[in-house]
Amino acid sequence: ITPELITRINELSRKKRSVGLSDDEAQEQQLLRREYLDSIKAQVTGMLDNLPDMVVSGVNHGANRG
């Protein structure tokens, strides 16, 4: 996710609320949103894949309980 991607998504969102989008802009907005969401999903999946199996399965041996 680049700052430019987020900036463009935000620009299109503001324009949609204020004056509306052309068909080309609406299509661009959907493509950029899909790219953004796919990137977020990949990041979350990567983080979850790196968690130890015991944490994912709900077993947390040795955790401090207070």
PDB file of N, CA and C in Angstrom:
ATOM      1  N   ILE A   1       0.856  -1.171   0.000  1.00  0.00           N
ATOM      2  CA  ILE A   1       0.000   0.000   0.000  1.00  0.00           C
ATOM      3  C   ILE A   1       0.901   1.232   0.000  1.00  0.00           C
ATOM      4  N   THR A   2       0.732   2.041  -1.001  1.00  0.00           N
ATOM      5  CA  THR A   2       1.548   3.247  -1.089  1.00  0.00           C
ATOM      6  C   THR A   2       0.736   4.460  -0.637  1.00  0.00           C
ATOM      7  N   PRO A   3       1.418   5.493  -0.208  1.00  0.00           N
ATOM      8  CA  PRO A   3       0.698   6.728   0.139  1.00  0.00           C
ATOM      9  C   PRO A   3      -0.082   7.292  -1.050  1.00  0.00           C
ATOM     10  N   GLU A   4       0.453   7.096  -2.249  1.00  0.00           N
ATOM     11  CA  GLU A   4      -0.228   7.579  -3.444  1.00  0.00           C
ATOM     12  C   GLU A   4      -1.556   6.856  -3.660  1.00  0.00           C
ATOM     13  N   LEU A   5      -1.565   5.551  -3.392  1.00  0.00           N
ATOM     14  CA  LEU A   5      -2.796   4.767  -3.524  1.00  0.00           C
ATOM     15  C   LEU A   5      -3.860   5.279  -2.563  1.00  0.00           C
ATOM     16  N   ILE A   6      -3.486   5.479  -1.326  1.00  0.00           N
ATOM     17  CA  ILE A   6      -4.438   5.957  -0.321  1.00  0.00           C
ATOM     18  C   ILE A   6      -4.916   7.369  -0.665  1.00  0.00           C
ATOM     19  N   THR A   7      -3.997   8.218  -1.118  1.00  0.00           N
ATOM     20  CA  THR A   7      -4.364   9.579  -1.504  1.00  0.00           C
ATOM     21  C   THR A   7      -5.390   9.564  -2.635  1.00  0.00           C
ATOM     22  N   ARG A   8      -5.159   8.725  -3.627  1.00  0.00           N
ATOM     23  CA  ARG A   8      -6.091   8.666  -4.773  1.00  0.00           C
ATOM     24  C   ARG A   8      -7.446   8.115  -4.344  1.00  0.00           C
ATOM     25  N   ILE A   9      -7.456   7.085  -3.512  1.00  0.00           N
ATOM     26  CA  ILE A   9      -8.723   6.540  -2.998  1.00  0.00           C
ATOM     27  C   ILE A   9      -9.492   7.635  -2.265  1.00  0.00           C
ATOM     28  N   ASN A  10      -8.797   8.389  -1.434  1.00  0.00           N
ATOM     29  CA  ASN A  10      -9.444   9.463  -0.678  1.00  0.00           C
ATOM     30  C   ASN A  10      -9.942  10.577  -1.592  1.00  0.00           C
ATOM     31  N   GLU A  11      -9.164  10.924  -2.615  1.00  0.00           N
ATOM     32  CA  GLU A  11      -9.602  11.947  -3.573  1.00  0.00           C
ATOM     33  C   GLU A  11     -10.904  11.534  -4.254  1.00  0.00           C
ATOM     34  N   LEU A  12     -10.943  10.296  -4.714  1.00  0.00           N
ATOM     35  CA  LEU A  12     -12.142   9.813  -5.397  1.00  0.00           C
ATOM     36  C   LEU A  12     -13.328   9.741  -4.441  1.00  0.00           C
ATOM     37  N   SER A  13     -13.078   9.371  -3.212  1.00  0.00           N
ATOM     38  CA  SER A  13     -14.148   9.309  -2.226  1.00  0.00           C
ATOM     39  C   SER A  13     -14.742  10.691  -1.967  1.00  0.00           C
ATOM     40  N   ARG A  14     -13.878  11.680  -1.799  1.00  0.00           N
ATOM     41  CA  ARG A  14     -14.357  13.057  -1.584  1.00  0.00           C
ATOM     42  C   ARG A  14     -15.136  13.563  -2.791  1.00  0.00           C
ATOM     43  N   LYS A  15     -14.618  13.281  -3.980  1.00  0.00           N
ATOM     44  CA  LYS A  15     -15.289  13.734  -5.195  1.00  0.00           C
ATOM     45  C   LYS A  15     -16.649  13.063  -5.343  1.00  0.00           C
ATOM     46  N   LYS A  16     -16.717  11.780  -5.007  1.00  0.00           N
ATOM     47  CA  LYS A  16     -17.986  11.058  -5.109  1.00  0.00           C
ATOM     48  C   LYS A  16     -19.039  11.702  -4.209  1.00  0.00           C
ATOM     49  N   ARG A  17     -18.637  12.093  -2.992  1.00  0.00           N
ATOM     50  CA  ARG A  17     -19.573  12.719  -2.063  1.00  0.00           C
ATOM     51  C   ARG A  17     -19.971  14.122  -2.501  1.00  0.00           C
ATOM     52  N   SER A  18     -19.051  14.837  -3.146  1.00  0.00           N
ATOM     53  CA  SER A  18     -19.338  16.235  -3.472  1.00  0.00           C
ATOM     54  C   SER A  18     -20.043  16.410  -4.822  1.00  0.00           C
ATOM     55  N   VAL A  19     -19.468  15.891  -5.890  1.00  0.00           N
ATOM     56  CA  VAL A  19     -20.043  16.126  -7.218  1.00  0.00           C
ATOM     57  C   VAL A  19     -20.333  14.845  -7.995  1.00  0.00           C
ATOM     58  N   GLY A  20     -19.933  13.729  -7.454  1.00  0.00           N
ATOM     59  CA  GLY A  20     -20.144  12.467  -8.159  1.00  0.00           C
ATOM     60  C   GLY A  20     -18.951  12.099  -9.028  1.00  0.00           C
ATOM     61  N   LEU A  21     -18.940  10.857  -9.462  1.00  0.00           N
ATOM     62  CA  LEU A  21     -17.833  10.335 -10.263  1.00  0.00           C
ATOM     63  C   LEU A  21     -18.319   9.985 -11.656  1.00  0.00           C
ATOM     64  N   SER A  22     -17.426  10.128 -12.628  1.00  0.00           N
ATOM     65  CA  SER A  22     -17.708   9.624 -13.971  1.00  0.00           C
ATOM     66  C   SER A  22     -17.647   8.098 -13.920  1.00  0.00           C
ATOM     67  N   ASP A  23     -18.108   7.464 -14.969  1.00  0.00           N
ATOM     68  CA  ASP A  23     -18.044   5.995 -15.015  1.00  0.00           C
ATOM     69  C   ASP A  23     -16.605   5.502 -14.903  1.00  0.00           C
ATOM     70  N   ASP A  24     -15.678   6.187 -15.588  1.00  0.00           N
ATOM     71  CA  ASP A  24     -14.263   5.796 -15.525  1.00  0.00           C
ATOM     72  C   ASP A  24     -13.704   5.952 -14.115  1.00  0.00           C
ATOM     73  N   GLU A  25     -14.080   7.047 -13.441  1.00  0.00           N
ATOM     74  CA  GLU A  25     -13.598   7.277 -12.078  1.00  0.00           C
ATOM     75  C   GLU A  25     -14.190   6.254 -11.108  1.00  0.00           C
ATOM     76  N   ALA A  26     -15.448   5.910 -11.296  1.00  0.00           N
ATOM     77  CA  ALA A  26     -16.080   4.913 -10.431  1.00  0.00           C
ATOM     78  C   ALA A  26     -15.395   3.556 -10.601  1.00  0.00           C
ATOM     79  N   GLN A  27     -15.066   3.230 -11.831  1.00  0.00           N
ATOM     80  CA  GLN A  27     -14.357   1.970 -12.082  1.00  0.00           C
ATOM     81  C   GLN A  27     -12.961   2.012 -11.457  1.00  0.00           C
ATOM     82  N   GLU A  28     -12.272   3.139 -11.598  1.00  0.00           N
ATOM     83  CA  GLU A  28     -10.948   3.289 -10.988  1.00  0.00           C
ATOM     84  C   GLU A  28     -11.046   3.141  -9.478  1.00  0.00           C
ATOM     85  N   GLN A  29     -12.062   3.768  -8.882  1.00  0.00           N
ATOM     86  CA  GLN A  29     -12.245   3.688  -7.440  1.00  0.00           C
ATOM     87  C   GLN A  29     -12.416   2.239  -6.991  1.00  0.00           C
ATOM     88  N   GLN A  30     -13.226   1.483  -7.698  1.00  0.00           N
ATOM     89  CA  GLN A  30     -13.433   0.083  -7.337  1.00  0.00           C
ATOM     90  C   GLN A  30     -12.145  -0.723  -7.458  1.00  0.00           C
ATOM     91  N   LEU A  31     -11.376  -0.479  -8.515  1.00  0.00           N
ATOM     92  CA  LEU A  31     -10.112  -1.198  -8.693  1.00  0.00           C
ATOM     93  C   LEU A  31      -9.115  -0.850  -7.585  1.00  0.00           C
ATOM     94  N   LEU A  32      -9.041   0.434  -7.235  1.00  0.00           N
ATOM     95  CA  LEU A  32      -8.115   0.844  -6.180  1.00  0.00           C
ATOM     96  C   LEU A  32      -8.534   0.281  -4.831  1.00  0.00           C
ATOM     97  N   ARG A  33      -9.833   0.293  -4.560  1.00  0.00           N
ATOM     98  CA  ARG A  33     -10.326  -0.282  -3.300  1.00  0.00           C
ATOM     99  C   ARG A  33     -10.017  -1.772  -3.234  1.00  0.00           C
ATOM    100  N   ARG A  34     -10.191  -2.485  -4.338  1.00  0.00           N
ATOM    101  CA  ARG A  34      -9.898  -3.925  -4.372  1.00  0.00           C
ATOM    102  C   ARG A  34      -8.412  -4.154  -4.123  1.00  0.00           C
ATOM    103  N   GLU A  35      -7.565  -3.345  -4.744  1.00  0.00           N
ATOM    104  CA  GLU A  35      -6.119  -3.464  -4.529  1.00  0.00           C
ATOM    105  C   GLU A  35      -5.780  -3.227  -3.058  1.00  0.00           C
ATOM    106  N   TYR A  36      -6.388  -2.220  -2.463  1.00  0.00           N
ATOM    107  CA  TYR A  36      -6.162  -1.893  -1.055  1.00  0.00           C
ATOM    108  C   TYR A  36      -6.604  -3.050  -0.156  1.00  0.00           C
ATOM    109  N   LEU A  37      -7.821  -3.549  -0.375  1.00  0.00           N
ATOM    110  CA  LEU A  37      -8.336  -4.644   0.458  1.00  0.00           C
ATOM    111  C   LEU A  37      -7.516  -5.920   0.289  1.00  0.00           C
ATOM    112  N   ASP A  38      -7.119  -6.218  -0.935  1.00  0.00           N
ATOM    113  CA  ASP A  38      -6.282  -7.407  -1.160  1.00  0.00           C
ATOM    114  C   ASP A  38      -4.954  -7.289  -0.415  1.00  0.00           C
ATOM    115  N   SER A  39      -4.407  -6.091  -0.390  1.00  0.00           N
ATOM    116  CA  SER A  39      -3.147  -5.866   0.318  1.00  0.00           C
ATOM    117  C   SER A  39      -3.327  -6.051   1.826  1.00  0.00           C
ATOM    118  N   ILE A  40      -4.402  -5.509   2.370  1.00  0.00           N
ATOM    119  CA  ILE A  40      -4.684  -5.660   3.805  1.00  0.00           C
ATOM    120  C   ILE A  40      -4.885  -7.138   4.148  1.00  0.00           C
ATOM    121  N   LYS A  41      -5.650  -7.844   3.330  1.00  0.00           N
ATOM    122  CA  LYS A  41      -5.880  -9.270   3.575  1.00  0.00           C
ATOM    123  C   LYS A  41      -4.576 -10.057   3.552  1.00  0.00           C
ATOM    124  N   ALA A  42      -3.704  -9.715   2.617  1.00  0.00           N
ATOM    125  CA  ALA A  42      -2.414 -10.408   2.533  1.00  0.00           C
ATOM    126  C   ALA A  42      -1.569 -10.132   3.773  1.00  0.00           C
ATOM    127  N   GLN A  43      -1.607  -8.902   4.275  1.00  0.00           N
ATOM    128  CA  GLN A  43      -0.851  -8.566   5.479  1.00  0.00           C
ATOM    129  C   GLN A  43      -1.375  -9.336   6.688  1.00  0.00           C
ATOM    130  N   VAL A  44      -2.683  -9.385   6.843  1.00  0.00           N
ATOM    131  CA  VAL A  44      -3.282 -10.089   7.979  1.00  0.00           C
ATOM    132  C   VAL A  44      -2.988 -11.586   7.880  1.00  0.00           C
ATOM    133  N   THR A  45      -3.143 -12.133   6.693  1.00  0.00           N
ATOM    134  CA  THR A  45      -2.851 -13.553   6.495  1.00  0.00           C
ATOM    135  C   THR A  45      -1.400 -13.856   6.826  1.00  0.00           C
ATOM    136  N   GLY A  46      -0.497 -12.981   6.399  1.00  0.00           N
ATOM    137  CA  GLY A  46       0.926 -13.171   6.702  1.00  0.00           C
ATOM    138  C   GLY A  46       1.196 -13.144   8.192  1.00  0.00           C
ATOM    139  N   MET A  47       0.543 -12.220   8.900  1.00  0.00           N
ATOM    140  CA  MET A  47       0.740 -12.150  10.354  1.00  0.00           C
ATOM    141  C   MET A  47       0.192 -13.403  11.032  1.00  0.00           C
ATOM    142  N   LEU A  48      -0.986 -13.840  10.612  1.00  0.00           N
ATOM    143  CA  LEU A  48      -1.586 -15.025  11.227  1.00  0.00           C
ATOM    144  C   LEU A  48      -0.776 -16.281  10.923  1.00  0.00           C
ATOM    145  N   ASP A  49      -0.231 -16.356   9.716  1.00  0.00           N
ATOM    146  CA  ASP A  49       0.595 -17.516   9.358  1.00  0.00           C
ATOM    147  C   ASP A  49       1.859 -17.589  10.197  1.00  0.00           C
ATOM    148  N   ASN A  50       2.302 -16.460  10.720  1.00  0.00           N
ATOM    149  CA  ASN A  50       3.527 -16.440  11.512  1.00  0.00           C
ATOM    150  C   ASN A  50       3.290 -16.627  13.003  1.00  0.00           C
ATOM    151  N   LEU A  51       2.036 -16.700  13.412  1.00  0.00           N
ATOM    152  CA  LEU A  51       1.754 -16.959  14.824  1.00  0.00           C
ATOM    153  C   LEU A  51       2.026 -18.420  15.145  1.00  0.00           C
ATOM    154  N   PRO A  52       2.529 -18.686  16.319  1.00  0.00           N
ATOM    155  CA  PRO A  52       2.711 -20.095  16.704  1.00  0.00           C
ATOM    156  C   PRO A  52       1.366 -20.814  16.719  1.00  0.00           C
ATOM    157  N   ASP A  53       1.380 -22.071  16.337  1.00  0.00           N
ATOM    158  CA  ASP A  53       0.144 -22.848  16.264  1.00  0.00           C
ATOM    159  C   ASP A  53      -0.599 -22.874  17.588  1.00  0.00           C
ATOM    160  N   MET A  54       0.102 -22.884  18.687  1.00  0.00           N
ATOM    161  CA  MET A  54      -0.556 -22.950  19.988  1.00  0.00           C
ATOM    162  C   MET A  54      -1.382 -21.696  20.260  1.00  0.00           C
ATOM    163  N   VAL A  55      -0.908 -20.551  19.843  1.00  0.00           N
ATOM    164  CA  VAL A  55      -1.652 -19.314  20.061  1.00  0.00           C
ATOM    165  C   VAL A  55      -2.900 -19.308  19.186  1.00  0.00           C
ATOM    166  N   VAL A  56      -2.771 -19.727  17.958  1.00  0.00           N
ATOM    167  CA  VAL A  56      -3.898 -19.746  17.032  1.00  0.00           C
ATOM    168  C   VAL A  56      -4.981 -20.701  17.506  1.00  0.00           C
ATOM    169  N   SER A  57      -4.584 -21.852  18.061  1.00  0.00           N
ATOM    170  CA  SER A  57      -5.566 -22.837  18.489  1.00  0.00           C
ATOM    171  C   SER A  57      -6.186 -22.495  19.846  1.00  0.00           C
ATOM    172  N   GLY A  58      -5.734 -21.442  20.481  1.00  0.00           N
ATOM    173  CA  GLY A  58      -6.320 -21.023  21.750  1.00  0.00           C
ATOM    174  C   GLY A  58      -5.581 -21.516  22.971  1.00  0.00           C
ATOM    175  N   VAL A  59      -4.535 -22.278  22.779  1.00  0.00           N
ATOM    176  CA  VAL A  59      -3.738 -22.760  23.903  1.00  0.00           C
ATOM    177  C   VAL A  59      -2.634 -21.745  24.138  1.00  0.00           C
ATOM    178  N   ASN A  60      -2.559 -21.252  25.342  1.00  0.00           N
ATOM    179  CA  ASN A  60      -1.563 -20.216  25.647  1.00  0.00           C
ATOM    180  C   ASN A  60      -0.852 -20.609  26.929  1.00  0.00           C
ATOM    181  N   HIS A  61       0.064 -21.540  26.824  1.00  0.00           N
ATOM    182  CA  HIS A  61       0.806 -22.013  27.978  1.00  0.00           C
ATOM    183  C   HIS A  61       1.777 -20.953  28.455  1.00  0.00           C
ATOM    184  N   GLY A  62       1.838 -20.774  29.757  1.00  0.00           N
ATOM    185  CA  GLY A  62       2.807 -19.875  30.327  1.00  0.00           C
ATOM    186  C   GLY A  62       2.407 -18.409  30.285  1.00  0.00           C
ATOM    187  N   ALA A  63       1.196 -18.138  29.944  1.00  0.00           N
ATOM    188  CA  ALA A  63       0.765 -16.725  29.893  1.00  0.00           C
ATOM    189  C   ALA A  63       0.564 -16.212  31.311  1.00  0.00           C
ATOM    190  N   ASN A  64       0.921 -14.975  31.499  1.00  0.00           N
ATOM    191  CA  ASN A  64       0.693 -14.337  32.793  1.00  0.00           C
ATOM    192  C   ASN A  64      -0.787 -13.983  32.920  1.00  0.00           C
ATOM    193  N   ARG A  65      -1.355 -14.425  33.979  1.00  0.00           N
ATOM    194  CA  ARG A  65      -2.777 -14.120  34.196  1.00  0.00           C
ATOM    195  C   ARG A  65      -2.863 -13.243  35.425  1.00  0.00           C
ATOM    196  N   GLY A  66      -3.548 -12.127  35.267  1.00  0.00           N
ATOM    197  CA  GLY A  66      -3.563 -11.216  36.382  1.00  0.00           C
ATOM    198  C   GLY A  66      -4.890 -10.818  36.716  1.00  0.00           C
TER     199      GLY A  66
END
